[in-house]
Short mmCIF file of C-alpha atoms in Angstrom, two decimals:
data_model
loop_
_atom_site.label_atom_id
_atom_site.label_comp_id
_atom_site.label_asym_id
_atom_site.label_seq_id
_atom_site.Cartn_x
_atom_site.Cartn_y
_atom_site.Cartn_z
CA UNK A 1 110.31 137.94 117.29
CA UNK A 2 109.91 138.65 113.57
CA UNK A 3 110.66 136.28 110.69
CA UNK A 4 112.39 137.22 107.45
CA UNK A 5 109.97 138.80 105.01
CA UNK A 6 109.69 140.45 101.62
CA UNK A 7 107.53 143.49 101.02
CA UNK A 8 106.08 145.56 98.23
CA UNK A 9 104.13 148.79 98.16
CA UNK A 10 100.61 147.80 97.19
CA UNK A 11 98.15 150.46 96.10
CA UNK A 12 98.30 153.94 97.60
CA UNK A 13 98.55 153.20 101.30
CA UNK A 14 99.08 149.46 101.76
CA UNK A 15 102.02 147.09 101.92
CA UNK A 16 102.06 143.43 100.98
CA UNK A 17 104.46 141.27 103.00
CA UNK A 18 105.34 137.66 102.15
CA UNK A 19 107.60 134.95 103.59
CA UNK A 20 109.28 131.69 102.63
CA UNK A 21 106.31 129.60 103.78
CA UNK A 22 104.12 131.13 101.07
CA UNK A 23 102.14 133.22 103.56
CA UNK A 24 101.19 136.85 103.09
CA UNK A 25 99.53 139.78 104.87
CA UNK A 26 98.35 143.22 103.82
CA UNK A 27 99.26 146.04 106.21
CA UNK A 28 98.39 149.72 106.25
CA UNK A 29 101.33 152.09 106.07
CA UNK A 30 101.04 152.75 109.81
CA UNK A 31 100.91 149.01 110.63
CA UNK A 32 103.86 148.33 108.35
CA UNK A 33 106.00 150.99 110.03
CA UNK A 34 105.03 149.68 113.48
CA UNK A 35 105.81 146.08 112.45
CA UNK A 36 109.25 147.05 111.08
CA UNK A 37 110.22 149.13 114.14
CA UNK A 38 108.80 146.82 116.81
CA UNK A 39 106.13 149.24 117.99
CA UNK A 40 102.79 148.01 119.45
CA UNK A 41 100.17 146.64 117.06
CA UNK A 42 96.49 146.00 117.56
CA UNK A 43 95.58 142.51 118.91
CA UNK A 44 93.84 141.70 115.60
CA UNK A 45 96.92 142.60 113.53
CA UNK A 46 99.25 140.69 115.89
CA UNK A 47 97.01 137.63 115.59
CA UNK A 48 97.04 137.86 111.79
CA UNK A 49 100.82 138.20 111.66
CA UNK A 50 101.33 135.39 114.14
CA UNK A 51 99.04 132.95 112.29
CA UNK A 52 101.04 133.54 109.10
CA UNK A 53 104.51 133.18 110.68
CA UNK A 54 105.51 136.84 110.57
CA UNK A 55 105.53 137.41 114.30
CA UNK A 56 105.84 135.48 117.55
CA UNK A 57 104.94 137.00 120.89
CA UNK A 58 105.69 133.84 122.86
CA UNK A 59 108.41 131.16 122.65
CA UNK A 60 110.95 132.06 119.90
CA UNK A 61 112.24 128.48 119.69
CA UNK A 62 108.76 127.03 119.20
CA UNK A 63 108.04 129.72 116.61
CA UNK A 64 111.23 128.87 114.69
CA UNK A 65 110.31 125.16 114.66
CA UNK A 66 106.75 125.84 113.48
CA UNK A 67 107.96 128.24 110.81
CA UNK A 68 110.59 125.73 109.59
CA UNK A 69 107.94 123.01 109.30
CA UNK A 70 105.67 125.37 107.33
CA UNK A 71 108.52 126.15 104.91
CA UNK A 72 109.26 122.45 104.49
CA UNK A 73 105.60 121.65 103.75
CA UNK A 74 105.33 124.50 101.25
CA UNK A 75 108.59 123.70 99.45
CA UNK A 76 108.72 119.93 99.86
CA UNK A 77 109.40 119.55 96.12
CA UNK A 78 112.95 120.75 96.83
CA UNK A 79 113.66 117.69 98.98
CA UNK A 80 112.04 114.83 97.06
CA UNK A 81 114.15 114.60 93.89
CA UNK A 82 113.18 115.20 90.26
CA UNK A 83 109.69 113.86 89.66
CA UNK A 84 108.83 114.82 86.06
CA UNK A 85 110.88 113.23 83.29
CA UNK A 86 110.07 114.32 79.74
CA UNK A 87 110.99 112.00 76.87
CA UNK A 88 111.14 113.86 73.54
CA UNK A 89 110.61 110.92 71.20
CA UNK A 90 111.04 112.82 67.93
CA UNK A 91 111.40 116.23 66.36
CA UNK A 92 108.96 115.19 63.63
CA UNK A 93 105.33 116.22 63.45
CA UNK A 94 102.56 115.70 60.90
CA UNK A 95 101.03 119.13 61.65
CA UNK A 96 102.47 122.54 60.78
CA UNK A 97 101.38 124.60 63.78
CA UNK A 98 101.98 128.31 63.32
CA UNK A 99 103.95 128.55 66.59
CA UNK A 100 106.04 125.36 66.58
CA UNK A 101 109.46 124.53 65.14
CA UNK A 102 108.57 120.84 64.75
CA UNK A 103 107.00 119.96 61.41
CA UNK A 104 107.17 117.57 58.48
CA UNK A 105 110.19 119.50 57.19
CA UNK A 106 112.29 118.52 60.19
CA UNK A 107 111.44 114.82 60.02
CA UNK A 108 114.07 112.15 60.43
CA UNK A 109 115.01 112.74 64.09
CA UNK A 110 113.83 109.79 66.20
CA UNK A 111 114.86 108.53 69.62
CA UNK A 112 116.42 105.05 69.44
CA UNK A 113 116.00 102.11 71.83
CA UNK A 114 119.50 102.64 73.17
CA UNK A 115 118.92 106.32 73.99
CA UNK A 116 115.48 105.49 75.41
CA UNK A 117 116.84 102.83 77.79
CA UNK A 118 119.71 105.01 78.98
CA UNK A 119 117.23 107.83 79.60
CA UNK A 120 114.98 105.58 81.67
CA UNK A 121 117.95 104.26 83.65
CA UNK A 122 118.91 107.82 84.59
CA UNK A 123 115.33 108.81 85.45
CA UNK A 124 115.02 105.81 87.76
CA UNK A 125 118.04 107.02 89.74
CA UNK A 126 116.00 109.95 91.04
CA UNK A 127 115.36 109.54 94.78
CA UNK A 128 111.72 110.46 94.22
CA UNK A 129 109.52 107.39 94.70
CA UNK A 130 106.73 108.91 92.60
CA UNK A 131 107.78 109.58 89.01
CA UNK A 132 105.94 110.98 86.02
CA UNK A 133 107.15 109.96 82.55
CA UNK A 134 105.80 112.30 79.87
CA UNK A 135 106.02 111.60 76.13
CA UNK A 136 106.43 114.62 73.85
CA UNK A 137 107.69 115.54 70.41
CA UNK A 138 107.13 116.79 67.70
CA UNK A 139 104.29 114.33 67.63
CA UNK A 140 105.28 111.41 69.91
CA UNK A 141 102.94 108.94 68.17
CA UNK A 142 105.21 109.20 65.10
CA UNK A 143 107.63 107.15 67.22
CA UNK A 144 105.08 104.95 68.97
CA UNK A 145 107.38 101.85 69.01
CA UNK A 146 109.85 103.73 71.25
CA UNK A 147 107.07 105.03 73.50
CA UNK A 148 105.89 101.45 73.89
CA UNK A 149 109.44 100.27 74.55
CA UNK A 150 109.97 102.90 77.27
CA UNK A 151 106.76 101.94 79.08
CA UNK A 152 107.55 98.22 79.07
CA UNK A 153 111.22 98.77 79.95
CA UNK A 154 110.34 101.16 82.80
CA UNK A 155 107.73 98.77 84.20
CA UNK A 156 110.33 95.98 84.27
CA UNK A 157 112.98 98.16 85.90
CA UNK A 158 110.79 100.19 88.29
CA UNK A 159 111.68 98.19 91.45
CA UNK A 160 108.71 99.37 93.47
CA UNK A 161 108.69 102.91 92.07
CA UNK A 162 105.31 104.41 91.25
CA UNK A 163 105.49 105.60 87.64
CA UNK A 164 102.70 107.57 86.01
CA UNK A 165 102.84 107.74 82.21
CA UNK A 166 101.43 110.67 80.28
CA UNK A 167 101.17 111.18 76.52
CA UNK A 168 101.00 114.69 75.01
CA UNK A 169 99.62 114.23 71.49
CA UNK A 170 97.58 115.87 68.75
CA UNK A 171 95.83 112.44 68.43
CA UNK A 172 95.60 112.59 64.62
CA UNK A 173 97.70 109.41 64.19
CA UNK A 174 95.87 107.32 66.81
CA UNK A 175 95.27 103.65 65.92
CA UNK A 176 93.38 100.84 67.66
CA UNK A 177 96.71 99.30 68.71
CA UNK A 178 97.69 102.56 70.38
CA UNK A 179 94.33 102.90 72.14
CA UNK A 180 94.60 99.34 73.49
CA UNK A 181 98.13 99.98 74.77
CA UNK A 182 97.14 103.29 76.39
CA UNK A 183 94.23 101.61 78.17
CA UNK A 184 96.21 98.54 79.24
CA UNK A 185 99.04 100.56 80.78
CA UNK A 186 96.87 103.32 82.28
CA UNK A 187 98.55 106.07 80.30
CA UNK A 188 97.08 109.53 80.85
CA UNK A 189 96.53 111.60 77.73
CA UNK A 190 96.80 115.35 77.18
CA UNK A 191 95.80 116.57 73.77
CA UNK A 192 96.06 119.89 71.96
CA UNK A 193 92.87 121.87 71.39
CA UNK A 194 93.09 125.55 70.46
CA UNK A 195 89.36 126.18 69.98
CA UNK A 196 86.60 125.51 67.46
CA UNK A 197 87.29 124.13 64.00
CA UNK A 198 88.10 127.49 62.39
CA UNK A 199 90.53 128.58 65.10
CA UNK A 200 92.08 125.13 65.65
CA UNK A 201 92.75 124.64 61.93
CA UNK A 202 94.22 128.12 61.63
CA UNK A 203 96.62 127.57 64.55
CA UNK A 204 97.33 123.91 63.79
CA UNK A 205 97.08 123.21 60.03
CA UNK A 206 97.31 119.61 58.80
CA UNK A 207 98.66 119.49 55.21
CA UNK A 208 96.23 117.54 53.03
CA UNK A 209 93.67 117.06 55.81
CA UNK A 210 91.46 118.77 58.37
CA UNK A 211 93.31 119.02 61.69
CA UNK A 212 90.19 119.60 63.80
CA UNK A 213 88.08 116.83 62.25
CA UNK A 214 90.91 114.30 62.62
CA UNK A 215 91.40 115.39 66.25
CA UNK A 216 87.66 115.15 66.93
CA UNK A 217 87.33 111.69 65.39
CA UNK A 218 90.18 110.22 67.43
CA UNK A 219 89.30 112.12 70.60
CA UNK A 220 85.82 110.57 70.49
CA UNK A 221 87.31 107.10 69.94
CA UNK A 222 89.69 107.49 72.87
CA UNK A 223 86.98 108.97 75.10
CA UNK A 224 84.84 105.87 74.55
CA UNK A 225 87.63 103.86 76.20
CA UNK A 226 89.05 106.26 78.79
CA UNK A 227 85.94 108.31 79.57
CA UNK A 228 86.40 112.05 79.87
CA UNK A 229 89.69 111.75 81.72
CA UNK A 230 91.60 113.23 78.80
CA UNK A 231 93.23 116.61 79.43
CA UNK A 232 93.65 119.36 76.86
CA UNK A 233 96.34 121.96 76.21
CA UNK A 234 95.48 125.31 74.62
CA UNK A 235 97.91 127.79 73.12
CA UNK A 236 96.85 131.41 72.60
CA UNK A 237 97.88 133.11 69.36
CA UNK A 238 96.83 136.50 67.99
CA UNK A 239 94.06 134.64 66.15
CA UNK A 240 92.62 133.49 69.51
CA UNK A 241 92.22 136.94 71.04
CA UNK A 242 88.80 137.63 69.48
CA UNK A 243 87.22 134.38 70.69
CA UNK A 244 87.43 134.17 74.51
CA UNK A 245 83.81 133.08 75.09
CA UNK A 246 83.75 130.74 72.10
CA UNK A 247 86.91 129.05 73.41
CA UNK A 248 85.32 128.29 76.78
CA UNK A 249 82.05 127.13 75.19
CA UNK A 250 83.89 124.77 72.87
CA UNK A 251 85.81 123.17 75.74
CA UNK A 252 82.61 122.71 77.74
CA UNK A 253 80.74 121.29 74.72
CA UNK A 254 83.63 118.84 74.16
CA UNK A 255 83.22 117.46 77.69
CA UNK A 256 86.24 119.06 79.38
CA UNK A 257 85.95 120.23 82.99
CA UNK A 258 88.78 122.77 82.76
CA UNK A 259 91.00 124.76 80.43
CA UNK A 260 94.62 125.86 80.78
CA UNK A 261 94.87 129.23 79.04
CA UNK A 262 98.51 129.41 78.01
CA UNK A 263 100.33 132.39 76.52
CA UNK A 264 102.48 131.87 73.46
CA UNK A 265 106.19 131.46 74.19
CA UNK A 266 108.42 133.52 71.86
CA UNK A 267 110.82 130.67 71.14
CA UNK A 268 111.83 128.98 67.91
CA UNK A 269 109.38 129.30 65.02
CA UNK A 270 107.00 131.42 67.14
CA UNK A 271 109.74 134.01 67.67
CA UNK A 272 110.39 134.35 63.94
CA UNK A 273 106.65 134.89 63.26
CA UNK A 274 105.93 137.01 66.33
CA UNK A 275 104.63 140.05 64.42
CA UNK A 276 102.03 137.80 62.77
CA UNK A 277 100.93 135.53 65.63
CA UNK A 278 102.22 137.22 68.81
CA UNK A 279 100.84 139.95 71.06
CA UNK A 280 101.74 142.14 74.01
CA UNK A 281 101.40 141.11 77.66
CA UNK A 282 98.57 143.64 78.00
CA UNK A 283 96.68 142.08 75.09
CA UNK A 284 97.00 138.62 76.61
CA UNK A 285 95.83 139.82 80.05
CA UNK A 286 92.80 141.48 78.46
CA UNK A 287 91.97 138.20 76.71
CA UNK A 288 92.56 136.17 79.87
CA UNK A 289 90.25 138.44 81.91
CA UNK A 290 87.45 137.87 79.40
CA UNK A 291 87.95 134.10 79.61
CA UNK A 292 88.12 134.12 83.41
CA UNK A 293 85.02 136.24 84.00
CA UNK A 294 83.07 134.24 81.42
CA UNK A 295 83.97 131.08 83.36
CA UNK A 296 82.71 132.76 86.55
CA UNK A 297 79.41 133.45 84.79
CA UNK A 298 79.20 129.79 83.80
CA UNK A 299 79.74 128.88 87.46
CA UNK A 300 76.78 131.04 88.46
CA UNK A 301 74.71 129.01 85.99
CA UNK A 302 75.73 125.80 87.76
CA UNK A 303 78.33 124.76 85.16
CA UNK A 304 81.43 123.54 86.97
CA UNK A 305 84.41 124.53 84.86
CA UNK A 306 87.87 125.72 85.93
CA UNK A 307 90.79 127.67 84.53
CA UNK A 308 93.93 125.85 85.65
CA UNK A 309 96.26 128.86 85.97
CA UNK A 310 93.75 130.51 88.31
CA UNK A 311 93.32 127.27 90.27
CA UNK A 312 97.08 126.98 90.80
CA UNK A 313 97.38 130.56 92.07
CA UNK A 314 94.36 130.17 94.35
CA UNK A 315 95.87 127.01 95.87
CA UNK A 316 99.05 128.97 96.59
CA UNK A 317 97.14 131.89 98.11
CA UNK A 318 94.55 130.12 100.23
CA UNK A 319 95.73 126.53 100.76
CA UNK A 320 99.46 127.37 101.03
CA UNK A 321 100.37 124.64 98.55
CA UNK A 322 103.09 125.35 96.02
CA UNK A 323 101.87 122.52 93.79
CA UNK A 324 103.94 120.58 91.26
CA UNK A 325 103.59 122.90 88.27
CA UNK A 326 107.28 123.64 87.98
CA UNK A 327 106.93 126.87 85.98
CA UNK A 328 105.30 128.51 89.01
CA UNK A 329 107.59 127.19 91.73
CA UNK A 330 110.22 129.33 93.42
CA UNK A 331 113.02 128.56 93.01
CA UNK A 332 112.30 127.49 89.44
CA UNK A 333 111.55 123.80 88.94
CA UNK A 334 114.11 123.36 86.17
CA UNK A 335 116.16 120.20 86.95
CA UNK A 336 114.81 120.21 90.54
CA UNK A 337 111.33 119.32 89.33
CA UNK A 338 111.84 118.12 85.77
CA UNK A 339 114.39 116.93 83.23
CA UNK A 340 113.96 116.63 79.45
CA UNK A 341 115.63 113.75 77.59
CA UNK A 342 115.95 114.73 73.94
CA UNK A 343 115.67 112.29 71.02
CA UNK A 344 119.42 112.72 70.33
CA UNK A 345 120.48 111.79 73.88
CA UNK A 346 121.07 115.30 75.19
CA UNK A 347 119.49 116.15 78.53
CA UNK A 348 118.11 119.58 79.43
CA UNK A 349 116.89 121.21 82.62
CA UNK A 350 113.35 121.46 81.26
CA UNK A 351 111.25 121.43 78.11
CA UNK A 352 111.91 125.14 77.52
CA UNK A 353 115.65 124.47 77.78
CA UNK A 354 115.26 121.85 75.09
CA UNK A 355 113.36 124.38 72.91
CA UNK A 356 116.22 126.86 73.37
CA UNK A 357 118.57 124.17 72.07
CA UNK A 358 116.43 123.84 68.93
CA UNK A 359 117.35 127.51 68.35
CA UNK A 360 121.05 126.68 68.74
CA UNK A 361 121.45 127.74 72.39
CA UNK A 362 122.54 124.78 74.56
CA UNK A 363 122.90 126.81 77.77
CA UNK A 364 120.41 124.59 79.57
CA UNK A 365 121.98 121.28 78.61
CA UNK A 366 123.11 119.45 81.75
CA UNK A 367 124.52 116.31 80.17
CA UNK A 368 123.77 113.36 77.92
CA UNK A 369 122.41 109.88 78.47
CA UNK A 370 126.05 108.78 78.90
CA UNK A 371 126.41 111.03 81.97
CA UNK A 372 126.35 109.76 85.52
CA UNK A 373 123.24 110.84 87.43
CA UNK A 374 125.26 113.02 89.83
CA UNK A 375 126.86 114.84 86.87
CA UNK A 376 123.47 116.18 85.80
CA UNK A 377 123.28 118.20 89.01
CA UNK A 378 126.92 118.66 90.00
CA UNK A 379 128.69 118.97 86.68
CA UNK A 380 130.26 122.06 85.03
CA UNK A 381 128.16 125.11 84.22
CA UNK A 382 125.87 124.40 81.30
CA UNK A 383 127.48 126.98 79.03
CA UNK A 384 130.77 125.04 79.34
CA UNK A 385 129.19 121.60 78.96
CA UNK A 386 130.23 119.73 75.82
CA UNK A 387 127.22 119.17 73.53
CA UNK A 388 128.12 115.56 72.95
CA UNK A 389 126.06 113.86 70.28
CA UNK A 390 125.04 110.34 71.27
CA UNK A 391 123.33 109.18 68.09
CA UNK A 392 126.11 106.64 67.45
CA UNK A 393 124.65 104.62 70.34
CA UNK A 394 121.38 104.06 68.47
#
C-alpha cells in the first residue's frame, strides 16, 4: 500500500518525494519508477519508505492509522485554534526606518481602551488554551498606557488561559516604569537590531538623536533586569549586504545566542524605495550563505550561536515538527495561527495583511472588533467585507 505523495525531480538522476506528515525520501530514477509502478524494491529502500509513511507491506489499516496520527502530530496547529494575537497599538513611531511606513509623519493613530478591550474579548474566544499576545506598532511604547491596560484586562479575564505577552520594540522610549511593569508581568521582549552602529543608524535613523546609542543604553538597562532573555529582530537592506560577518559578530558581542536573518518585504514604504534599499533573491541568498557559513565557523570555535531560519527548517527536516512560525506552515498560518488587531479596530489575517491595508488594500481584513468571533472565520470573502471604521467607539 502506498500513501499520497508529492514529487519533484532533484538533480540529474534523483527524485524527492514528500507527504502530508512532513516526511521525505530521495529515490534514484530507477527506484522512483519501481515505487510508482509497484515493482519490487530493495529491502533497504522498502524500509526507508515504510519508516517515513510512503509504503506499507503489512496491515493497510494499521498503516492508515499510524499515518493519520503522524499527520495530526505534524499539523496539530490546524486543530488548536488561533494562538498568536497581534495588537497594533499605534501607527506612530519615533524612528524613520528606511523600510517602514510608520514614522513621526503618520502620528496621531492610537488604539483606544474600547478597541483594546473588544480585541482582547475576541482573542479570548479562541479555543486555544495557550495564547500569545504580541504588542506591535509603529512603536508600541508610544501607547504604553494601552499596552498596560491590555495586560491587566487580559489577566483579569483569562479564566485559566495561559497567556504569554511579548513586546516588539525599538526600546528607545523605555522608562523605569515600563521596565518595572515588564518585569512584574513577565513580558518577553523582542527588539530591533540591524547591526553595528553605522549600519543600524543607516537603516533606522532617529531624528535628532543616535538610534543605536539610545537602543544600546536601554537594552543594557533592560538586560540588567531580565538577563539576556531579550530577543532581537534583524531586517536586511541593501546596506546590510556587505557586512555578513560583522552582523554576526555584533550580535554575539551584544550577548545574543541567535539571529533571525530576515529578508526585506517589498510592502509599503519599502516598496516605494526598492531601487535604493532592495535587492534580488539571488543577492539575499548570497548574503545569507555568508552569514550561515560564518556561524558554522563560530560553532567550530566553540561559540554556540544559531540562525533561526535554519533552525526552523532543520526541525522540519529532522525532527518532523512544523513549529509555530506561521510564515513557514502549510497551509499558511494566516488566521489559523495568528490574527492582527489594528489600532482602528479592523482585524486582519496576519501582520502582513495589516501592512497591505496600510497601502490601501484591505483584501485580508476579516472583520472588526464589533464582529462576532465566528464571523472572523466564516464571514464573507475579505474582498467583499465592509471596511467598517470603529474609531467612534474610542
